[in-house]
């Protein structure tokens, strides 16, 4: 049995190898679930969602303030996840232009944190394809 698990969902659907599609201007729900299967509580820590575009030439563009907007915060602060407990971070994003975007989901330890499960540091990047809205 794994010591921890994590799931990333877009509009309620688990992220897999395919790009999640959304409409420009419509909110896209993002949920990150973290499960602690260790015998001890872990935390405090923060989880941050960072959007970027991959130009397929080794360059990542993180300056997307005019292309992607968060509904609420892009960072979630969690005090602790109890043994055998689960915590979920819920947010939403608006894509203002069409294109292919990616979301890095990063966990940041507080200097006083107990050891966080290593798998939480390996959350997958989420591929989002923002499409023109229906007329």
mmCIF file of C-alpha atoms in Angstrom:
data_model
loop_
_atom_site.group_PDB
_atom_site.id
_atom_site.type_symbol
_atom_site.label_atom_id
_atom_site.label_comp_id
_atom_site.label_asym_id
_atom_site.label_seq_id
_atom_site.Cartn_x
_atom_site.Cartn_y
_atom_site.Cartn_z
ATOM 1 C CA UNK A 1 0.000 0.000 0.000
ATOM 2 C CA UNK A 2 1.274 3.473 -0.863
ATOM 3 C CA UNK A 3 1.997 5.909 1.954
ATOM 4 C CA UNK A 4 0.013 8.615 0.194
ATOM 5 C CA UNK A 5 -2.054 9.330 -2.855
ATOM 6 C CA UNK A 6 -3.004 12.356 -4.869
ATOM 7 C CA UNK A 7 -5.548 13.011 -7.571
ATOM 8 C CA UNK A 8 -5.998 15.997 -9.861
ATOM 9 C CA UNK A 9 -9.450 16.555 -11.355
ATOM 10 C CA UNK A 10 -10.619 19.059 -13.971
ATOM 11 C CA UNK A 11 -14.363 19.767 -13.987
ATOM 12 C CA UNK A 12 -14.818 16.624 -11.874
ATOM 13 C CA UNK A 13 -12.930 14.326 -14.259
ATOM 14 C CA UNK A 14 -9.567 12.729 -13.382
ATOM 15 C CA UNK A 15 -6.669 14.082 -15.418
ATOM 16 C CA UNK A 16 -5.080 11.538 -17.689
ATOM 17 C CA UNK A 17 -2.792 11.753 -20.680
ATOM 18 C CA UNK A 18 -5.272 13.688 -22.809
ATOM 19 C CA UNK A 19 -5.767 17.438 -22.676
ATOM 20 C CA UNK A 20 -8.778 18.653 -20.730
ATOM 21 C CA UNK A 21 -10.913 20.922 -22.908
ATOM 22 C CA UNK A 22 -12.626 24.078 -21.738
ATOM 23 C CA UNK A 23 -14.337 27.055 -23.344
ATOM 24 C CA UNK A 24 -12.696 30.467 -23.341
ATOM 25 C CA UNK A 25 -14.417 32.628 -20.726
ATOM 26 C CA UNK A 26 -16.074 29.726 -18.872
ATOM 27 C CA UNK A 27 -14.732 28.808 -15.436
ATOM 28 C CA UNK A 28 -12.860 25.505 -15.316
ATOM 29 C CA UNK A 29 -12.974 23.780 -11.911
ATOM 30 C CA UNK A 30 -9.734 22.330 -10.578
ATOM 31 C CA UNK A 31 -9.579 19.975 -7.606
ATOM 32 C CA UNK A 32 -6.462 18.480 -6.041
ATOM 33 C CA UNK A 33 -7.062 15.672 -3.536
ATOM 34 C CA UNK A 34 -4.286 14.656 -1.176
ATOM 35 C CA UNK A 35 -4.620 11.484 0.882
ATOM 36 C CA UNK A 36 -2.397 10.726 3.867
ATOM 37 C CA UNK A 37 -1.989 6.998 4.345
ATOM 38 C CA UNK A 38 0.864 7.342 6.829
ATOM 39 C CA UNK A 39 0.428 6.738 10.574
ATOM 40 C CA UNK A 40 1.149 10.390 11.434
ATOM 41 C CA UNK A 41 -0.285 13.796 10.655
ATOM 42 C CA UNK A 42 1.571 15.835 7.988
ATOM 43 C CA UNK A 43 1.705 19.598 7.530
ATOM 44 C CA UNK A 44 1.612 22.545 7.479
ATOM 45 C CA UNK A 45 2.195 23.113 3.765
ATOM 46 C CA UNK A 46 0.972 25.061 0.758
ATOM 47 C CA UNK A 47 -0.205 23.927 -2.652
ATOM 48 C CA UNK A 48 0.218 26.316 -5.600
ATOM 49 C CA UNK A 49 -1.127 26.109 -9.151
ATOM 50 C CA UNK A 50 1.136 27.774 -11.736
ATOM 51 C CA UNK A 51 -0.091 28.117 -15.346
ATOM 52 C CA UNK A 52 2.342 28.169 -18.274
ATOM 53 C CA UNK A 53 2.557 27.667 -22.014
ATOM 54 C CA UNK A 54 5.087 25.289 -23.538
ATOM 55 C CA UNK A 55 6.384 26.645 -26.849
ATOM 56 C CA UNK A 56 7.789 23.190 -27.743
ATOM 57 C CA UNK A 57 11.303 24.612 -28.145
ATOM 58 C CA UNK A 58 12.474 24.389 -24.554
ATOM 59 C CA UNK A 59 10.856 27.709 -23.596
ATOM 60 C CA UNK A 60 8.046 27.896 -21.036
ATOM 61 C CA UNK A 61 6.070 31.142 -20.809
ATOM 62 C CA UNK A 62 4.895 31.834 -17.258
ATOM 63 C CA UNK A 63 3.831 35.443 -17.959
ATOM 64 C CA UNK A 64 0.163 34.644 -18.555
ATOM 65 C CA UNK A 65 -1.529 37.341 -16.453
ATOM 66 C CA UNK A 66 -3.533 38.555 -19.472
ATOM 67 C CA UNK A 67 -4.407 35.024 -20.670
ATOM 68 C CA UNK A 68 -5.347 33.091 -17.498
ATOM 69 C CA UNK A 69 -7.196 34.313 -14.424
ATOM 70 C CA UNK A 70 -7.824 32.499 -11.146
ATOM 71 C CA UNK A 71 -11.252 32.637 -9.539
ATOM 72 C CA UNK A 72 -10.037 32.982 -5.977
ATOM 73 C CA UNK A 73 -6.471 32.143 -5.071
ATOM 74 C CA UNK A 74 -3.796 30.143 -6.870
ATOM 75 C CA UNK A 75 -2.302 29.064 -3.518
ATOM 76 C CA UNK A 76 -3.954 26.937 -0.844
ATOM 77 C CA UNK A 77 -2.608 26.742 2.721
ATOM 78 C CA UNK A 78 -3.240 23.578 4.698
ATOM 79 C CA UNK A 79 -2.437 23.129 8.381
ATOM 80 C CA UNK A 80 -2.404 19.336 8.376
ATOM 81 C CA UNK A 81 -3.733 16.170 6.839
ATOM 82 C CA UNK A 82 -4.508 13.636 9.538
ATOM 83 C CA UNK A 83 -3.504 9.951 9.370
ATOM 84 C CA UNK A 84 -5.797 8.128 6.933
ATOM 85 C CA UNK A 85 -7.279 11.540 6.138
ATOM 86 C CA UNK A 86 -7.869 13.411 2.923
ATOM 87 C CA UNK A 87 -7.741 17.083 2.034
ATOM 88 C CA UNK A 88 -9.048 18.711 -1.126
ATOM 89 C CA UNK A 89 -8.058 22.041 -2.638
ATOM 90 C CA UNK A 90 -10.770 23.499 -4.873
ATOM 91 C CA UNK A 91 -10.342 26.370 -7.283
ATOM 92 C CA UNK A 92 -11.296 27.596 -10.716
ATOM 93 C CA UNK A 93 -9.541 29.232 -13.634
ATOM 94 C CA UNK A 94 -10.696 31.345 -16.568
ATOM 95 C CA UNK A 95 -8.849 31.089 -19.847
ATOM 96 C CA UNK A 96 -9.232 34.343 -21.761
ATOM 97 C CA UNK A 97 -7.681 33.183 -25.057
ATOM 98 C CA UNK A 98 -7.632 29.975 -27.053
ATOM 99 C CA UNK A 99 -4.567 27.770 -26.908
ATOM 100 C CA UNK A 100 -2.793 24.960 -25.119
ATOM 101 C CA UNK A 101 -1.894 25.642 -21.511
ATOM 102 C CA UNK A 102 -0.342 23.595 -18.728
ATOM 103 C CA UNK A 103 -0.754 23.803 -14.956
ATOM 104 C CA UNK A 104 2.071 22.917 -12.567
ATOM 105 C CA UNK A 105 0.655 21.788 -9.238
ATOM 106 C CA UNK A 106 3.340 22.269 -6.604
ATOM 107 C CA UNK A 107 3.491 21.435 -2.905
ATOM 108 C CA UNK A 108 5.648 23.668 -0.709
ATOM 109 C CA UNK A 109 6.767 22.569 2.734
ATOM 110 C CA UNK A 110 6.739 24.942 5.647
ATOM 111 C CA UNK A 111 10.074 24.960 7.459
ATOM 112 C CA UNK A 112 8.351 23.365 10.470
ATOM 113 C CA UNK A 113 6.595 20.660 8.411
ATOM 114 C CA UNK A 114 6.907 17.045 9.261
ATOM 115 C CA UNK A 115 7.984 14.937 6.295
ATOM 116 C CA UNK A 116 5.447 15.213 3.505
ATOM 117 C CA UNK A 117 4.783 12.164 1.333
ATOM 118 C CA UNK A 118 7.209 12.207 -1.640
ATOM 119 C CA UNK A 119 4.405 11.492 -4.129
ATOM 120 C CA UNK A 120 2.855 14.870 -3.279
ATOM 121 C CA UNK A 121 5.919 16.530 -4.847
ATOM 122 C CA UNK A 122 5.350 14.629 -8.117
ATOM 123 C CA UNK A 123 1.863 15.793 -9.017
ATOM 124 C CA UNK A 124 1.305 15.685 -12.770
ATOM 125 C CA UNK A 125 1.145 18.797 -14.906
ATOM 126 C CA UNK A 126 -2.345 19.315 -16.268
ATOM 127 C CA UNK A 127 -2.749 19.971 -20.007
ATOM 128 C CA UNK A 128 -5.682 22.273 -20.809
ATOM 129 C CA UNK A 129 -6.889 23.166 -24.287
ATOM 130 C CA UNK A 130 -8.923 26.392 -24.249
ATOM 131 C CA UNK A 131 -11.337 26.427 -27.180
ATOM 132 C CA UNK A 132 -13.426 29.157 -28.755
ATOM 133 C CA UNK A 133 -16.803 29.461 -27.032
ATOM 134 C CA UNK A 134 -19.988 28.361 -28.742
ATOM 135 C CA UNK A 135 -21.854 31.194 -30.467
#
